[in-house]
GROMACS .gro file of N, CA and C in nm:
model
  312
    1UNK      N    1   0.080  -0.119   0.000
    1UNK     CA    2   0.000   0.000   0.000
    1UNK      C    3   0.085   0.125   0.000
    2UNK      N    4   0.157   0.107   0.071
    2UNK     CA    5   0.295   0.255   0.125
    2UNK      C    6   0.386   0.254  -0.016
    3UNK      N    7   0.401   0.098  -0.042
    3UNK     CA    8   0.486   0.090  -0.178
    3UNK      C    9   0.596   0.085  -0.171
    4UNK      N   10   0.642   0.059  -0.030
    4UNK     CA   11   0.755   0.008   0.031
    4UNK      C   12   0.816  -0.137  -0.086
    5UNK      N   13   0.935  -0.158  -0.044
    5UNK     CA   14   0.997  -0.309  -0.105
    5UNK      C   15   1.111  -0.318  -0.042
    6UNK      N   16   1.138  -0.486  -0.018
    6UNK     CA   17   1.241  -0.545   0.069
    6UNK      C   18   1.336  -0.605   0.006
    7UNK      N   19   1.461  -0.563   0.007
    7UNK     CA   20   1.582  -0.590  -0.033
    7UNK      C   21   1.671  -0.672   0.066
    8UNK      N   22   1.673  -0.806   0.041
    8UNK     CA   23   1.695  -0.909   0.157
    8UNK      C   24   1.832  -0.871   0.132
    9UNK      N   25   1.956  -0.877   0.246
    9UNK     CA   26   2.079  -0.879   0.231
    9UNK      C   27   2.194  -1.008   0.305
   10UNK      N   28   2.246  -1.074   0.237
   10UNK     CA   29   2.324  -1.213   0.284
   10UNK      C   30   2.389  -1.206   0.419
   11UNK      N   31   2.438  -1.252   0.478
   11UNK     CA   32   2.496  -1.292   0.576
   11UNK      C   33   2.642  -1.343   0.536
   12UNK      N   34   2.732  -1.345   0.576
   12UNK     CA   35   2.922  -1.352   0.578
   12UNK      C   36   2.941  -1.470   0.569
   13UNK      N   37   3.001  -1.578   0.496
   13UNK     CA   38   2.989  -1.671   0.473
   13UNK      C   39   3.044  -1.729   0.599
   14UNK      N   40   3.051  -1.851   0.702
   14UNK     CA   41   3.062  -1.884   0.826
   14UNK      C   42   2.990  -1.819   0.954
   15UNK      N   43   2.954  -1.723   0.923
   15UNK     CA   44   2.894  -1.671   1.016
   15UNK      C   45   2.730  -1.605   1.013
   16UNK      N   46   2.665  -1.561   1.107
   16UNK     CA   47   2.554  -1.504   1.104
   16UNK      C   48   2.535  -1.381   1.129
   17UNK      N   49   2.697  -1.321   1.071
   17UNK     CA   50   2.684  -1.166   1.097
   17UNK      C   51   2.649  -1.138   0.920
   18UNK      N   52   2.570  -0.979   0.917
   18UNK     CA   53   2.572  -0.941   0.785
   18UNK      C   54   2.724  -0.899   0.704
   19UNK      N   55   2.664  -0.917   0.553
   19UNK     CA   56   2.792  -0.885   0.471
   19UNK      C   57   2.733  -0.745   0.437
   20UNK      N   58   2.855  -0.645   0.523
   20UNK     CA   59   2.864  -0.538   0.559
   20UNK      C   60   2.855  -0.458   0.388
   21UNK      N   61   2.909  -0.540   0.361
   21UNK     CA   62   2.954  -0.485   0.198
   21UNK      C   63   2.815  -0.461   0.091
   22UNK      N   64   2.705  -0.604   0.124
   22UNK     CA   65   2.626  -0.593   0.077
   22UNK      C   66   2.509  -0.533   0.133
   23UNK      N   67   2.508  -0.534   0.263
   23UNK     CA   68   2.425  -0.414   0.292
   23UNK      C   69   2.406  -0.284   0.257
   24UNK      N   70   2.536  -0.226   0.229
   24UNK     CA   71   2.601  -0.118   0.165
   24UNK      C   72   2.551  -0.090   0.050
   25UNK      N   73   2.558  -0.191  -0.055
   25UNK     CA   74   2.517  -0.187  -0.203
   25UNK      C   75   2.376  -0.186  -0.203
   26UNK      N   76   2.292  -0.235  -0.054
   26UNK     CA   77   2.179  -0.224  -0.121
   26UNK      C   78   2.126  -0.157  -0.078
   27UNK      N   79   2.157  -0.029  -0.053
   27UNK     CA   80   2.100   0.141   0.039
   27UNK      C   81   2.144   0.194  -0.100
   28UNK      N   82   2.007   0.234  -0.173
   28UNK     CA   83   2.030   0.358  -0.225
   28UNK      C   84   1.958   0.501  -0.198
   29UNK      N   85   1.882   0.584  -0.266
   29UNK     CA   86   1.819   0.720  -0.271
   29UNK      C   87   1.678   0.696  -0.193
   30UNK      N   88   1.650   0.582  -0.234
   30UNK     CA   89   1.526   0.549  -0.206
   30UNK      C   90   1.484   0.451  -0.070
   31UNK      N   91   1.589   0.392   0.020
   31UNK     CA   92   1.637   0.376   0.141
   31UNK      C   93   1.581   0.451   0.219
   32UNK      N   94   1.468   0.361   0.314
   32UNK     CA   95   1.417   0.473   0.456
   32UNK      C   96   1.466   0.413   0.530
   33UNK      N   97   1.483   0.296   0.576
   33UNK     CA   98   1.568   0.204   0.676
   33UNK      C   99   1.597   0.076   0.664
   34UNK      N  100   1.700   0.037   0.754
   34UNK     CA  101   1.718  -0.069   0.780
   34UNK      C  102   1.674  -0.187   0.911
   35UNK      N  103   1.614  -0.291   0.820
   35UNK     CA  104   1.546  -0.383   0.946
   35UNK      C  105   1.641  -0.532   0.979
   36UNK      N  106   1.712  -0.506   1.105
   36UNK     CA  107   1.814  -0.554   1.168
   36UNK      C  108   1.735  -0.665   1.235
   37UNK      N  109   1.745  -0.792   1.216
   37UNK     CA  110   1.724  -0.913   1.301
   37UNK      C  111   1.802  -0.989   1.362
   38UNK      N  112   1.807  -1.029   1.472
   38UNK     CA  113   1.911  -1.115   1.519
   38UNK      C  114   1.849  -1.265   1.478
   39UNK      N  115   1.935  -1.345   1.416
   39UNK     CA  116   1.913  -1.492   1.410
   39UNK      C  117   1.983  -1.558   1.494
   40UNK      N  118   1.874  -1.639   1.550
   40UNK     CA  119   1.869  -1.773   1.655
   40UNK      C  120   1.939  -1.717   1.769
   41UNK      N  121   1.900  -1.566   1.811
   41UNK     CA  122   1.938  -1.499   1.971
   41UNK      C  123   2.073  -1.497   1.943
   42UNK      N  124   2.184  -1.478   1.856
   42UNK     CA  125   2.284  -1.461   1.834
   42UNK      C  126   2.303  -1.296   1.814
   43UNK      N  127   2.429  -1.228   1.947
   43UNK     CA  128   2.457  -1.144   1.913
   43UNK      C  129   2.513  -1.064   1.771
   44UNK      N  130   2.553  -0.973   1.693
   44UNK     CA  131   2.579  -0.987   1.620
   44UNK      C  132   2.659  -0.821   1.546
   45UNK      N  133   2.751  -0.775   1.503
   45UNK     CA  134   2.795  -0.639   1.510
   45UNK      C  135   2.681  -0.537   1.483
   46UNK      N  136   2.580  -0.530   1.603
   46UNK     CA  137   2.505  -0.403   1.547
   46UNK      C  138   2.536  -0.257   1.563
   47UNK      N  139   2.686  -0.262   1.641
   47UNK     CA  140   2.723  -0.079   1.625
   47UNK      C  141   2.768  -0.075   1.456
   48UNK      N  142   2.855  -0.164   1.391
   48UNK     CA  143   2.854  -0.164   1.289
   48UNK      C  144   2.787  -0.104   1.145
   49UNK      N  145   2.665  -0.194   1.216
   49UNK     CA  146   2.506  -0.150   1.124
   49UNK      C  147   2.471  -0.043   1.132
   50UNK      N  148   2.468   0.012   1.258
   50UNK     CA  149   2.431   0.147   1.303
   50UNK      C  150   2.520   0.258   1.249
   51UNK      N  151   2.643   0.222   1.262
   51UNK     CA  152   2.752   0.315   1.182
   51UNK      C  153   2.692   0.292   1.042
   52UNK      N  154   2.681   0.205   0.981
   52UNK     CA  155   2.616   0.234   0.820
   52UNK      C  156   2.487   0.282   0.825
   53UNK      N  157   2.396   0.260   0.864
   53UNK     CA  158   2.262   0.346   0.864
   53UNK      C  159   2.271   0.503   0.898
   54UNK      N  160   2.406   0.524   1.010
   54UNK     CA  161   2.395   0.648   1.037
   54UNK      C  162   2.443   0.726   0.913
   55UNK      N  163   2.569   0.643   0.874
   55UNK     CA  164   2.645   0.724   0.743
   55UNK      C  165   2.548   0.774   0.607
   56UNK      N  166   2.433   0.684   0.580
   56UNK     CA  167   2.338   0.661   0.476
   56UNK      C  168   2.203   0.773   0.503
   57UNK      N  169   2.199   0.806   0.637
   57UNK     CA  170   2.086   0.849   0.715
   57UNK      C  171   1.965   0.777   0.683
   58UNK      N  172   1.999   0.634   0.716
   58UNK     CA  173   1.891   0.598   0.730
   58UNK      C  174   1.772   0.544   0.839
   59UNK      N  175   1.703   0.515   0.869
   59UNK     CA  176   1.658   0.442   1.038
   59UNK      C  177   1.687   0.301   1.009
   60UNK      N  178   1.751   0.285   1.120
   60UNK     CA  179   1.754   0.130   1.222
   60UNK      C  180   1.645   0.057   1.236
   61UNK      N  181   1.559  -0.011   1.224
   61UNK     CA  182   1.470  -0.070   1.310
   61UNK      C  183   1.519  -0.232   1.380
   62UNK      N  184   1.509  -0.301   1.490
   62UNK     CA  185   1.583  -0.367   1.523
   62UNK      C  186   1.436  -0.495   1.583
   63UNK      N  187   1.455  -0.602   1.488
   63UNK     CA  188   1.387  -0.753   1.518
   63UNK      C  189   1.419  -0.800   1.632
   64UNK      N  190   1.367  -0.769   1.751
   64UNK     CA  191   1.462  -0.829   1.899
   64UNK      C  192   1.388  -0.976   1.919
   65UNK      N  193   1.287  -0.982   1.853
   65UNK     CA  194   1.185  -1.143   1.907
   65UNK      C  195   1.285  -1.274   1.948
   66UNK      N  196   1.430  -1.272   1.815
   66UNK     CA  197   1.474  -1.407   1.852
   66UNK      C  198   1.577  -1.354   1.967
   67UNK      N  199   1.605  -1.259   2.000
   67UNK     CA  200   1.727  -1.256   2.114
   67UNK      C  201   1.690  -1.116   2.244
   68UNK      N  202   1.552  -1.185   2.266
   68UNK     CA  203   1.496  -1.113   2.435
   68UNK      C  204   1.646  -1.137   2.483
   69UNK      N  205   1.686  -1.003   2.574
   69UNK     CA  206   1.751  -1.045   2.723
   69UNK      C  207   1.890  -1.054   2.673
   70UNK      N  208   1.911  -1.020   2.542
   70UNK     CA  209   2.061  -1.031   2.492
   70UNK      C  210   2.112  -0.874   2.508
   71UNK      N  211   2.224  -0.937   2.541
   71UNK     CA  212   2.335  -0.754   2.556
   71UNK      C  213   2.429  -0.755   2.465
   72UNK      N  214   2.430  -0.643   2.394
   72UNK     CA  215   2.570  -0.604   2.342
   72UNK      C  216   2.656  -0.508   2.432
   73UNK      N  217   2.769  -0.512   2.444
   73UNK     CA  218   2.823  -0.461   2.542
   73UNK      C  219   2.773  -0.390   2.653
   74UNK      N  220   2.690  -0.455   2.732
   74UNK     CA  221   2.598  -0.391   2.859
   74UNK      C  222   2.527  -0.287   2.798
   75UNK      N  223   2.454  -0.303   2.671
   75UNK     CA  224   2.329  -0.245   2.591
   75UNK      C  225   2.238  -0.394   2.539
   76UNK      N  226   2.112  -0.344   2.596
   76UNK     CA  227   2.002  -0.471   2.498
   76UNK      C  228   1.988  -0.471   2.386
   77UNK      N  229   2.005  -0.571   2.314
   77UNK     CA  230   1.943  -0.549   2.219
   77UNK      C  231   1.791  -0.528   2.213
   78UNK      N  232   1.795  -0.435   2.107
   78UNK     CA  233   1.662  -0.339   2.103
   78UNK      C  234   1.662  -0.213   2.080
   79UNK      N  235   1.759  -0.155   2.152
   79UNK     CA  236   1.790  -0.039   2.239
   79UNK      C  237   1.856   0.081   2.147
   80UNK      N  238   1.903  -0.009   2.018
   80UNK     CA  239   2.015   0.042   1.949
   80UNK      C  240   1.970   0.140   1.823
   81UNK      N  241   1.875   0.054   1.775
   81UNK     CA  242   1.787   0.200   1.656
   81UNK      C  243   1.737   0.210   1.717
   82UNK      N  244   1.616   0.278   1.610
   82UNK     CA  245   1.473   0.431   1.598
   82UNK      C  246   1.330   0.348   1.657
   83UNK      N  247   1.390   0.228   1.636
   83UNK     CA  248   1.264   0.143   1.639
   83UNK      C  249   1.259  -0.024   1.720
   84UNK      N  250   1.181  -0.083   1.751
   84UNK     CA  251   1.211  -0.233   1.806
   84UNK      C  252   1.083  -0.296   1.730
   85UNK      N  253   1.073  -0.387   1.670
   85UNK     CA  254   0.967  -0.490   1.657
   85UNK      C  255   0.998  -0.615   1.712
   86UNK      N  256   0.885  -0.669   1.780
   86UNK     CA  257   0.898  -0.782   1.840
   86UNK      C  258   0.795  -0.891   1.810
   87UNK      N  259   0.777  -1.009   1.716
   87UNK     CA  260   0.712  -1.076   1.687
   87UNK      C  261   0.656  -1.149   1.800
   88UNK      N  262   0.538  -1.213   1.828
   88UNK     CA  263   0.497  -1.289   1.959
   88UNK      C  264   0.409  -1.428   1.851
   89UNK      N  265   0.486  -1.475   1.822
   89UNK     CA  266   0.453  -1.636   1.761
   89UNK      C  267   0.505  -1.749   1.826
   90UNK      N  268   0.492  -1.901   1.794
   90UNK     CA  269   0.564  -2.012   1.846
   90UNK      C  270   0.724  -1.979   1.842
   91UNK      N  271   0.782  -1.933   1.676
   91UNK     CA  272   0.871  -1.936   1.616
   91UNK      C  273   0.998  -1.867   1.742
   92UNK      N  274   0.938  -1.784   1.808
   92UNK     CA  275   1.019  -1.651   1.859
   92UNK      C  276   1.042  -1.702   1.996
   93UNK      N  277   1.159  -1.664   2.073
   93UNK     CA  278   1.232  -1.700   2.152
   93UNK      C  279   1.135  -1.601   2.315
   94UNK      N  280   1.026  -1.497   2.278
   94UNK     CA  281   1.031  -1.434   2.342
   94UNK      C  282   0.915  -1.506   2.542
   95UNK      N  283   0.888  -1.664   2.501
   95UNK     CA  284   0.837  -1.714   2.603
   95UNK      C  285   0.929  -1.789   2.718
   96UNK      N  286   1.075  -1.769   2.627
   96UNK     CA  287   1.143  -1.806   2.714
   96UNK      C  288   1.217  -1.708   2.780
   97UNK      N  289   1.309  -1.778   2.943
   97UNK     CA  290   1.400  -1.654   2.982
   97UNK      C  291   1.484  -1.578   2.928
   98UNK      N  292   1.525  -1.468   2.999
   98UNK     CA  293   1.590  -1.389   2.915
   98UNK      C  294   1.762  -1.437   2.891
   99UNK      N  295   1.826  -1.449   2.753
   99UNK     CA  296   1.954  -1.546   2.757
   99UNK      C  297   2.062  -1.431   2.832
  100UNK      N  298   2.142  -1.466   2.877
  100UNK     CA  299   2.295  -1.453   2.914
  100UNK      C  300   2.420  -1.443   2.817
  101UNK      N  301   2.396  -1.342   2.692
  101UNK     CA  302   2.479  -1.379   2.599
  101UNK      C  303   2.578  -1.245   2.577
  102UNK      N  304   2.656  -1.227   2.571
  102UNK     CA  305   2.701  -1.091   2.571
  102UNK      C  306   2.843  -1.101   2.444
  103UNK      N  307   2.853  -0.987   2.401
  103UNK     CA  308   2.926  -0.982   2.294
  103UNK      C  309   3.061  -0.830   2.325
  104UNK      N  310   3.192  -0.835   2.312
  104UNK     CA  311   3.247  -0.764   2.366
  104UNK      C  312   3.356  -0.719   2.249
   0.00000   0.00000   0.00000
């Protein structure tokens, strides 16, 4: 309806951090933000992301459903963009406690 469209971007080969590079390529003019998910409650470089969204001016929005209760350096995730969405399905981590995972 808004006429929005989603430009999925890969992940680093071994890992479940994004390929910084291709995130990059796929912000152009028409870029309102970026929607940051953590997969399977895994921390993951979101000052990084944030440094590219800020450089691009674009908004953050940040998927916290799979990683409730996770810290990046004594910050939640969540906390870090403009925005938080939090899915409440089977799929989502958010009925369980909050994890102990911290990234430094």
């Amino acid at each position: 309806r808004a006429g929005l469209r989603i430009k999925l971007v890969d992940f680093e080969e071994g890992s479940f951090n994004y390929d910084y590079r291709s995130l990059e390529q796929a912000i152009n003019h028409k870029t309102l933000a970026i929607l940051l998910v953590y997969p399977f409650s895994l921390s993951i470089n979101v000052k990084r992301i944030k440094q590219i969204a800020n450089n691009h001016k674009v908004y953050l929005i940040e998927d916290a459903a799979q990683a409730m209760g996770v810290k990046i350096d004594d910050q939640y995730v969540g906390t870090f963009g403009e925005g938080i969405k939090i899915r409440l399905s089977p799929s989502n981590s958010v009925s369980r406690p909050p994890l102990k995972k911290k990234v430094t």
